[in-house]
Amino acid sequence: MTSFIDPKTLKTWLHDGSEIALLDVREHGQYGEAHLFYGIPLPFSRLEIDAPRLVPRRSVRVALYDEGEGGVAERAAARLAALGYTDVHVLAGGAPAWKAAGYVLFAGVNLPSKTFGELAEEVYHTPRVSADELAGMLARNDKVVVLDGRPVSEFHKMNIPGATCCPNGELAYRVRRLVPDTATPIVINCAGRTRSIIGAQTLINLGLPNPVYALENGTQGWYLNDHVLEHGGTHRYADDSGNTDLRPAANALAARFDVPTVTAQAVQQWVADAGRSLFLCDVRTPEEFAAGSLPGAQHTPGGQLMQAGDQYFGVRGARLVLFDDDGVRAPTVASWLRQMGHDASVLEGGLASGLSLAPAPAPAAPPLATIDAQALATRLEKNDVALIDLRGSMQFRAGHIPQARWSIRPRLAADTKNETRQLVLVADDAALAAWSAASELEGAAAPLLLQGGMAAWRAAGLPVEATPALPADSDCIDYLFFVHDRHDGNKDAARRYLAWETGLVAQLDAQEKAAFRLPSSPAGSHA
């Protein structure tokens, strides 16, 4: 039987100091349009795939919510119970009930991190330069270095001309090699505001003597002021640019914000604590993680752990144990996480600590029989199968198999209820299709999965069609139109996004604002 809670009870739970996983089980587009401030996106379509990683402790208090209709949260609660979660509750009436009770729903993604960036700028008075000011510096060939604080993949989409990609989590470790001259001004940018602010303030908090600035409004501000962006950039930090010159400064910064250092033995004891959740976070680069990490660790690149923590840990109040192999990155990142209100610690000895944790158990996806591309083509000619494409709606629009219909797990049962032919599913992730079929197609003839997905279909030289208007926008619940076009030449979309970002703080209530732990009179800021 589903356990329901009302908005007032949930609001109390969110601020009572005990751990809670507040999970928004709607699809990404629905989540991004209006959600609770602490809501963790866990789409029902990916529930069994992502829940064990985001919520590893099965006895943690869990609260789910949806659109208030359709029963998605109730179905998700049943699935979590089947996975062994023992304390699951559903917000009665979903997100609309939360709003009706007088609480705020927020648009966008990574809300706590982006809001924190705005608060940090207010508190630290982080210096900034406008796009026009930076353009003038570059036009005059002034001695200035522009560092882009986003991951390499985002940098590749667009960048300020002449910038070097150095994700925020790498700044403390690499800046002295990238900018050896202590007098050269440094400008940190991102696509909008948050990572520009946090990146610049990171260097300032570390006591870097260089003049340091955030680029106001990032690449969007650059474009809005009619300056030209580069695309396809690959100029990034060198693999050998790491150095430990700022280790004393990083340790001092960690001490300033009361970041504990914990031993491997202490972490092992924490694992046995049935009342707390634990996330072991490797904050190094993807290449370093791939070369070898600690057993039981997840890759959480430091800049993104600050920017998008809800993609890596789904339990509010959990223990976060960070590590590196240099003694610079982990304490620097942890200093910010502590200010964000998280229980973050640094692992003594880092990669060399010898810590070994058992990975969070993940359920095996139920078996699903497959059909190859040629066999599917033959059966489609006979019209004795119904083809359901479970990929993203924008992928479907860009190219799909003729005769395919687009669907998504929350709607799969309804979309196929009158279908008498055998179903064939198309998916990029076989597990996603298997879980969807197991929970939503009960009683139907066993569906088949296209072996190798669309890649195999294309490789076989079989026809593909595009339908730019189908599915209709209103059906694309997995796609967030809220941020659509802001990086693709739509200045109005960019302006709306920046207005949204700067307006976040004003939407906070007193409890949400008090949960952050920014200093009241920060030392280390400079104008």
XYZ file of C-alpha atoms in Angstrom:
527
model
C 0.000 0.000 0.000
C 1.327 3.446 -0.968
C 2.263 5.784 1.879
C 1.117 9.322 1.053
C 2.328 12.537 2.704
C 1.045 16.091 2.392
C 3.148 19.126 1.343
C 3.462 20.468 4.889
C 4.897 17.180 6.134
C 7.343 17.030 3.243
C 8.460 20.612 3.866
C 9.181 19.685 7.482
C 11.126 16.608 6.437
C 13.311 18.621 4.073
C 14.608 20.746 6.929
C 14.600 18.403 9.931
C 18.298 17.480 9.591
C 17.748 13.802 8.750
C 18.621 12.273 5.412
C 16.014 12.332 2.680
C 15.951 11.459 -1.004
C 13.431 13.742 -2.694
C 12.948 12.201 -6.123
C 11.109 13.779 -9.035
C 10.058 10.776 -11.116
C 8.671 12.760 -14.026
C 10.602 12.931 -17.284
C 13.270 15.563 -17.824
C 11.123 18.069 -19.683
C 8.426 17.992 -17.032
C 10.967 18.264 -14.225
C 12.745 21.224 -15.791
C 9.598 23.267 -16.225
C 8.602 23.321 -12.539
C 9.990 21.313 -9.642
C 10.769 21.445 -5.937
C 14.018 23.180 -5.002
C 15.638 20.014 -3.619
C 14.046 17.651 -6.124
C 16.462 15.129 -7.634
C 15.626 14.224 -11.235
C 15.083 10.466 -11.438
C 12.832 9.886 -14.465
C 10.581 6.868 -14.204
C 12.002 5.757 -17.550
C 15.417 5.278 -15.869
C 14.338 4.363 -12.352
C 16.001 0.967 -11.866
C 19.099 2.102 -13.769
C 19.846 5.230 -11.722
C 18.226 4.670 -8.314
C 20.956 2.376 -6.909
C 23.627 4.923 -7.825
C 21.779 8.021 -6.613
C 20.200 6.389 -3.543
C 22.475 3.499 -2.493
C 21.098 2.992 1.031
C 17.843 1.080 0.740
C 16.543 2.132 4.169
C 16.863 5.888 3.579
C 13.731 8.011 3.767
C 12.439 8.546 0.220
C 9.787 10.973 -0.995
C 8.535 10.788 -4.586
C 6.408 13.198 -6.570
C 4.985 13.557 -10.071
C 2.432 15.701 -11.930
C -0.286 14.699 -9.490
C -2.098 12.561 -12.034
C -1.390 9.405 -13.973
C -0.057 7.490 -10.989
C 3.605 7.654 -12.058
C 4.856 8.284 -8.522
C 2.794 5.378 -7.176
C 4.179 3.079 -9.849
C 7.678 4.294 -9.094
C 7.127 3.666 -5.380
C 6.106 0.085 -6.129
C 9.214 -0.407 -8.262
C 11.478 0.982 -5.515
C 9.834 -1.315 -2.988
C 10.570 -4.233 -5.298
C 14.227 -3.117 -5.337
C 14.342 -3.263 -1.545
C 13.669 0.341 -0.522
C 11.769 0.226 2.751
C 10.797 3.826 3.609
C 9.118 5.198 0.479
C 6.440 7.880 0.447
C 4.522 9.750 -2.253
C 3.595 13.428 -2.168
C -0.189 13.456 -2.467
C -1.188 15.605 -5.423
C 2.382 15.878 -6.680
C 4.023 19.138 -7.738
C 0.685 20.960 -8.215
C -0.234 20.247 -4.588
C 3.113 21.667 -3.455
C 2.375 24.895 -5.306
C -1.214 24.985 -4.053
C 0.097 24.767 -0.491
C 1.956 28.052 -1.032
C 5.421 26.683 -1.763
C 7.508 27.635 -4.782
C 8.151 25.496 -7.847
C 11.358 26.295 -9.722
C 12.124 26.048 -13.431
C 15.485 24.892 -14.728
C 18.048 22.313 -13.648
C 20.793 22.059 -11.006
C 18.860 24.560 -8.899
C 20.779 24.481 -5.595
C 24.119 24.873 -7.386
C 23.026 27.727 -9.631
C 21.315 29.529 -6.769
C 24.424 29.074 -4.658
C 26.513 30.714 -7.384
C 24.308 33.803 -7.280
C 24.527 33.932 -3.475
C 28.301 33.479 -3.605
C 28.635 36.448 -5.913
C 26.583 38.547 -3.492
C 28.624 37.493 -0.478
C 32.112 37.535 -1.981
C 31.605 40.474 -4.370
C 33.387 38.443 -7.018
C 35.067 40.799 -9.518
C 33.759 40.585 -13.048
C 34.383 41.935 -16.509
C 31.777 42.491 -19.178
C 31.939 40.931 -22.604
C 32.825 44.313 -24.117
C 35.634 44.839 -21.616
C 37.122 41.437 -22.335
C 36.738 41.926 -26.079
C 38.675 45.158 -25.727
C 41.461 43.424 -23.817
C 41.749 40.746 -26.478
C 41.624 43.257 -29.342
C 44.485 45.229 -27.749
C 46.448 42.016 -27.202
C 46.523 42.750 -23.488
C 48.266 40.178 -21.358
C 45.150 38.306 -20.205
C 44.387 34.583 -19.968
C 40.830 33.308 -20.456
C 40.090 29.967 -18.790
C 36.794 28.204 -19.521
C 35.556 26.407 -16.392
C 33.291 23.909 -18.196
C 34.027 20.292 -19.146
C 35.777 19.608 -22.428
C 32.543 18.460 -24.118
C 30.810 21.760 -23.363
C 33.842 23.791 -24.388
C 33.757 22.022 -27.753
C 30.269 23.408 -28.442
C 31.340 27.047 -28.210
C 34.084 29.105 -26.586
C 35.484 32.588 -26.239
C 38.190 33.030 -28.912
C 41.594 32.220 -27.459
C 40.227 30.585 -24.303
C 41.705 27.462 -22.754
C 39.435 24.790 -21.333
C 40.203 24.132 -17.667
C 37.188 22.796 -15.738
C 36.666 24.460 -12.368
C 37.630 21.342 -10.436
C 41.049 21.430 -12.128
C 41.827 25.118 -11.599
C 43.631 24.806 -8.269
C 45.743 21.959 -9.623
C 46.680 23.458 -12.999
C 46.464 27.249 -12.901
C 50.107 27.846 -11.976
C 51.272 25.967 -15.076
C 48.626 27.594 -17.276
C 49.377 31.074 -15.915
C 52.905 31.043 -14.414
C 53.139 34.842 -14.324
C 51.567 36.035 -11.063
C 50.693 39.443 -12.537
C 48.708 38.277 -15.576
C 44.957 38.903 -15.265
C 42.806 35.772 -15.434
C 39.201 35.702 -16.673
C 37.054 32.647 -15.928
C 34.023 31.988 -18.097
C 31.275 29.412 -18.543
C 28.145 29.357 -20.694
C 26.168 31.513 -18.263
C 27.017 32.650 -14.777
C 27.529 29.987 -12.095
C 30.814 28.422 -13.114
C 32.277 31.808 -14.069
C 31.591 33.041 -10.545
C 32.670 29.895 -8.688
C 35.782 29.436 -10.828
C 36.961 33.000 -10.327
C 36.187 32.958 -6.619
C 38.031 29.640 -6.250
C 41.270 31.260 -7.382
C 40.616 34.288 -5.204
C 39.887 32.111 -2.157
C 43.149 30.262 -2.784
C 44.987 33.570 -2.490
C 46.203 33.741 -6.076
C 48.019 37.073 -6.503
C 46.807 37.522 -10.093
C 43.891 39.829 -10.808
C 40.992 37.376 -11.278
C 37.594 38.097 -12.848
C 34.421 36.276 -13.809
C 33.144 36.940 -17.315
C 29.711 38.416 -16.797
C 27.081 36.101 -18.306
C 29.689 33.869 -19.942
C 29.468 32.860 -23.587
C 25.832 33.973 -23.687
C 26.815 37.464 -22.605
C 29.559 37.431 -25.230
C 27.077 36.502 -27.955
C 24.407 38.941 -26.725
C 26.947 41.744 -27.134
C 27.492 40.711 -30.762
C 30.925 39.169 -30.311
C 31.741 36.040 -32.286
C 32.144 32.667 -30.560
C 34.352 29.861 -31.789
C 32.929 26.360 -32.234
C 34.598 22.972 -32.136
C 37.419 24.187 -29.896
C 39.885 21.638 -28.503
C 42.398 23.864 -26.704
C 42.484 22.394 -23.212
C 44.841 22.098 -20.270
C 47.822 19.832 -20.913
C 47.758 16.445 -19.228
C 51.050 17.264 -17.494
C 49.915 20.710 -16.293
C 49.070 19.501 -12.793
C 51.258 20.676 -9.924
C 51.009 20.906 -6.157
C 52.182 24.492 -5.668
C 48.789 25.418 -4.250
C 48.498 22.446 -1.903
C 49.186 24.569 1.219
C 46.591 27.087 0.028
C 44.071 24.302 -0.657
C 44.610 22.839 2.803
C 44.228 26.273 4.376
C 41.022 26.784 2.427
C 39.685 23.444 3.635
C 40.534 24.351 7.219
C 38.832 27.731 6.818
C 35.556 25.998 5.955
C 35.907 23.175 8.489
C 36.415 20.398 5.936
C 37.285 17.238 7.902
C 40.001 14.833 6.774
C 39.004 11.200 7.295
C 41.044 8.022 7.229
C 40.224 4.946 5.181
C 39.512 3.128 8.453
C 36.972 5.771 9.479
C 35.235 5.543 6.113
C 35.017 1.767 6.459
C 33.294 2.303 9.797
C 30.887 4.758 8.174
C 29.881 2.071 5.694
C 28.562 0.032 8.609
C 26.395 2.946 9.810
C 22.878 1.859 8.839
C 21.546 5.363 9.442
C 23.702 7.302 6.979
C 24.338 7.254 3.237
C 27.866 7.445 1.857
C 29.193 8.542 -1.530
C 32.867 8.052 -2.390
C 33.781 10.677 -4.987
C 36.817 10.680 -7.277
C 37.124 14.320 -8.347
C 39.897 13.842 -10.906
C 39.631 13.924 -14.700
C 37.827 11.259 -16.763
C 41.162 10.002 -18.087
C 42.626 9.638 -14.613
C 39.549 7.834 -13.337
C 39.584 5.463 -16.302
C 43.241 4.642 -15.604
C 42.361 3.447 -12.100
C 40.403 4.500 -9.035
C 39.401 3.193 -5.622
C 36.953 0.267 -5.552
C 33.437 1.540 -4.883
C 34.177 5.100 -6.030
C 32.168 6.970 -8.616
C 33.662 9.510 -11.005
C 32.500 12.960 -9.935
C 34.678 15.548 -11.717
C 35.152 18.330 -9.195
C 33.717 21.190 -11.210
C 30.576 19.240 -12.035
C 30.197 17.989 -8.468
C 29.794 21.646 -7.491
C 27.706 22.549 -10.540
C 25.454 19.511 -10.853
C 25.631 17.509 -7.650
C 22.125 16.137 -8.206
C 23.548 14.035 -11.035
C 25.915 12.246 -8.651
C 24.205 11.957 -5.273
C 20.491 11.881 -4.562
C 20.360 11.968 -0.757
C 20.140 15.284 1.026
C 22.315 15.103 4.159
C 24.491 12.203 2.955
C 28.200 11.881 3.685
C 30.377 12.833 0.706
C 33.980 11.630 0.829
C 36.167 13.267 -1.829
C 39.609 12.163 -2.972
C 42.317 12.872 -5.538
C 45.975 11.938 -5.884
C 47.480 15.398 -5.429
C 46.059 16.891 -2.242
C 44.875 19.987 -4.106
C 41.638 19.282 -5.943
C 39.639 17.413 -3.294
C 40.077 19.962 -0.472
C 39.347 22.861 -2.821
C 36.129 21.292 -4.081
C 35.129 20.207 -0.579
C 35.476 23.793 0.659
C 32.672 24.769 -1.718
C 30.505 21.761 -0.928
C 30.658 22.634 2.773
C 29.495 26.158 1.963
C 26.649 24.656 -0.047
C 25.532 22.829 3.100
C 26.819 19.349 2.296
C 28.591 16.993 4.709
C 31.793 16.783 2.664
C 35.091 15.302 3.833
C 38.489 14.636 2.243
C 39.997 11.151 2.276
C 43.435 11.094 3.861
C 45.940 9.650 1.419
C 43.492 9.918 -1.463
C 44.113 7.398 -4.201
C 46.902 5.828 -2.147
C 44.721 5.364 0.952
C 43.975 1.720 0.263
C 40.249 2.262 0.808
C 38.093 -0.368 -0.870
C 34.302 -0.256 -0.772
C 31.802 -2.642 -2.257
C 29.912 -1.011 -5.122
C 26.215 -0.287 -4.666
C 24.328 -3.405 -5.820
C 22.476 -2.807 -9.063
C 19.555 -5.029 -10.106
C 19.998 -7.052 -13.267
C 17.618 -6.029 -16.012
C 15.073 -8.713 -16.919
C 15.883 -10.635 -20.107
C 14.462 -9.399 -23.372
C 14.609 -11.414 -26.585
C 16.149 -9.627 -29.581
C 15.589 -9.373 -33.305
C 18.236 -8.289 -35.794
C 17.779 -5.458 -38.282
C 17.217 -7.587 -41.375
C 14.673 -9.804 -39.640
C 12.861 -6.720 -38.385
C 12.774 -5.236 -41.880
C 11.201 -8.436 -43.176
C 8.545 -8.472 -40.474
C 7.759 -4.792 -41.020
C 7.053 -5.590 -44.658
C 4.563 -8.207 -43.482
C 3.089 -5.685 -41.021
C 2.968 -8.289 -38.249
C 4.916 -6.271 -35.660
C 4.386 -2.863 -34.042
C 7.579 -0.830 -33.709
C 7.943 1.356 -30.602
C 10.922 3.735 -30.357
C 11.933 4.462 -26.754
C 14.850 6.752 -27.555
C 14.760 10.473 -26.801
C 12.059 12.418 -28.589
C 14.585 14.670 -30.330
C 16.511 11.618 -31.530
C 13.272 10.223 -32.912
C 12.549 13.464 -34.744
C 16.055 13.495 -36.238
C 15.795 9.985 -37.612
C 13.821 6.812 -36.973
C 12.697 3.627 -38.668
C 9.659 4.099 -40.919
C 6.481 2.773 -39.225
C 7.968 3.428 -35.764
C 5.954 5.232 -33.112
C 7.609 7.197 -30.338
C 6.782 6.365 -26.730
C 8.270 6.602 -23.288
C 7.878 4.411 -20.221
C 5.196 6.404 -18.350
C 3.003 6.261 -21.465
C 4.033 2.900 -22.896
C 1.078 0.908 -21.564
C -1.453 3.460 -22.773
C 0.251 3.845 -26.158
C 0.121 0.109 -26.841
C -3.076 -0.973 -25.092
C -4.982 -1.650 -28.316
C -2.065 -3.189 -30.178
C -2.518 -6.869 -31.118
C 0.734 -7.320 -33.033
C 3.968 -8.302 -31.315
C 5.898 -5.271 -30.117
C 9.467 -4.523 -31.129
C 11.277 -1.934 -29.028
C 14.078 0.380 -30.161
C 16.367 1.788 -27.497
C 19.931 3.001 -27.032
C 20.048 1.308 -23.639
C 18.840 -2.282 -23.585
C 18.271 -2.118 -19.832
C 15.948 0.862 -20.238
C 13.824 -1.099 -22.703
C 13.862 -4.217 -20.546
C 12.711 -2.422 -17.387
C 10.045 -0.520 -19.318
C 8.699 -3.729 -20.829
C 8.756 -5.611 -17.538
C 6.718 -3.022 -15.637
C 4.491 -1.559 -18.352
C 3.719 -4.449 -20.696
C 2.554 -7.058 -18.234
C 0.252 -9.596 -19.817
C 1.211 -8.670 -23.371
C 3.028 -11.007 -25.702
C 6.733 -10.878 -24.952
C 8.193 -7.912 -26.863
C 11.424 -8.024 -28.833
C 14.339 -5.594 -28.749
C 16.087 -4.424 -31.909
C 19.568 -5.846 -31.511
C 22.147 -3.068 -31.745
C 19.499 -0.352 -31.866
C 19.441 2.344 -34.517
C 23.177 1.990 -35.091
C 22.659 -1.559 -36.339
C 19.699 -0.525 -38.483
C 21.730 2.244 -40.135
C 24.752 -0.035 -40.551
C 22.530 -2.460 -42.466
C 21.726 0.315 -44.948
C 18.039 0.254 -44.119
C 15.821 3.337 -44.548
C 15.530 6.072 -41.942
C 13.088 8.960 -41.924
C 12.999 12.253 -40.054
C 9.856 13.929 -38.679
C 10.888 17.341 -37.294
C 7.407 18.034 -35.908
C 6.640 14.578 -34.536
C 6.195 13.845 -31.753
C 4.504 17.159 -31.058
C 6.152 19.476 -28.564
C 3.415 18.754 -26.029
C 4.277 15.060 -26.112
C 8.036 15.529 -25.683
C 8.002 15.203 -21.913
C 11.647 14.121 -21.930
C 12.925 17.330 -23.548
C 13.395 20.617 -21.714
C 12.259 23.383 -24.057
C 12.919 25.878 -21.258
C 16.623 26.049 -22.160
C 16.166 25.289 -25.849
C 17.977 27.533 -28.364
C 19.926 29.645 -25.866
C 23.201 28.440 -27.403
C 21.872 28.211 -30.972
C 21.501 31.788 -32.087
C 18.313 32.708 -30.233
C 19.104 35.889 -28.313
C 15.674 36.048 -26.675
C 16.191 32.540 -25.280
C 19.598 33.566 -23.921
C 18.152 36.686 -22.294
C 15.325 34.706 -20.710
C 17.780 32.172 -19.346
C 20.041 34.805 -17.790
C 17.025 36.586 -16.279
C 15.922 33.259 -14.803
C 19.363 32.630 -13.340
C 19.711 36.056 -11.727
C 16.177 35.769 -10.340
C 16.696 32.520 -8.447
C 17.704 33.972 -5.083
C 14.528 36.045 -4.839
C 12.431 32.864 -5.052
C 14.037 31.182 -2.030
C 12.208 30.937 1.253
C 14.038 31.543 4.536
C 14.713 27.853 5.208
C 16.130 27.210 1.751
C 18.404 30.229 2.007
C 19.549 29.341 5.533
C 20.616 25.852 4.404
C 23.594 27.374 2.586
C 26.635 28.097 4.754
C 28.350 30.976 3.061
C 30.458 33.161 5.356
C 28.903 36.397 6.523
C 32.078 38.452 6.008
C 34.387 36.453 3.743
C 38.102 36.964 3.878
C 40.021 36.500 0.663
C 37.661 38.386 -1.614
C 39.044 41.335 -3.492
C 37.790 43.888 -5.936
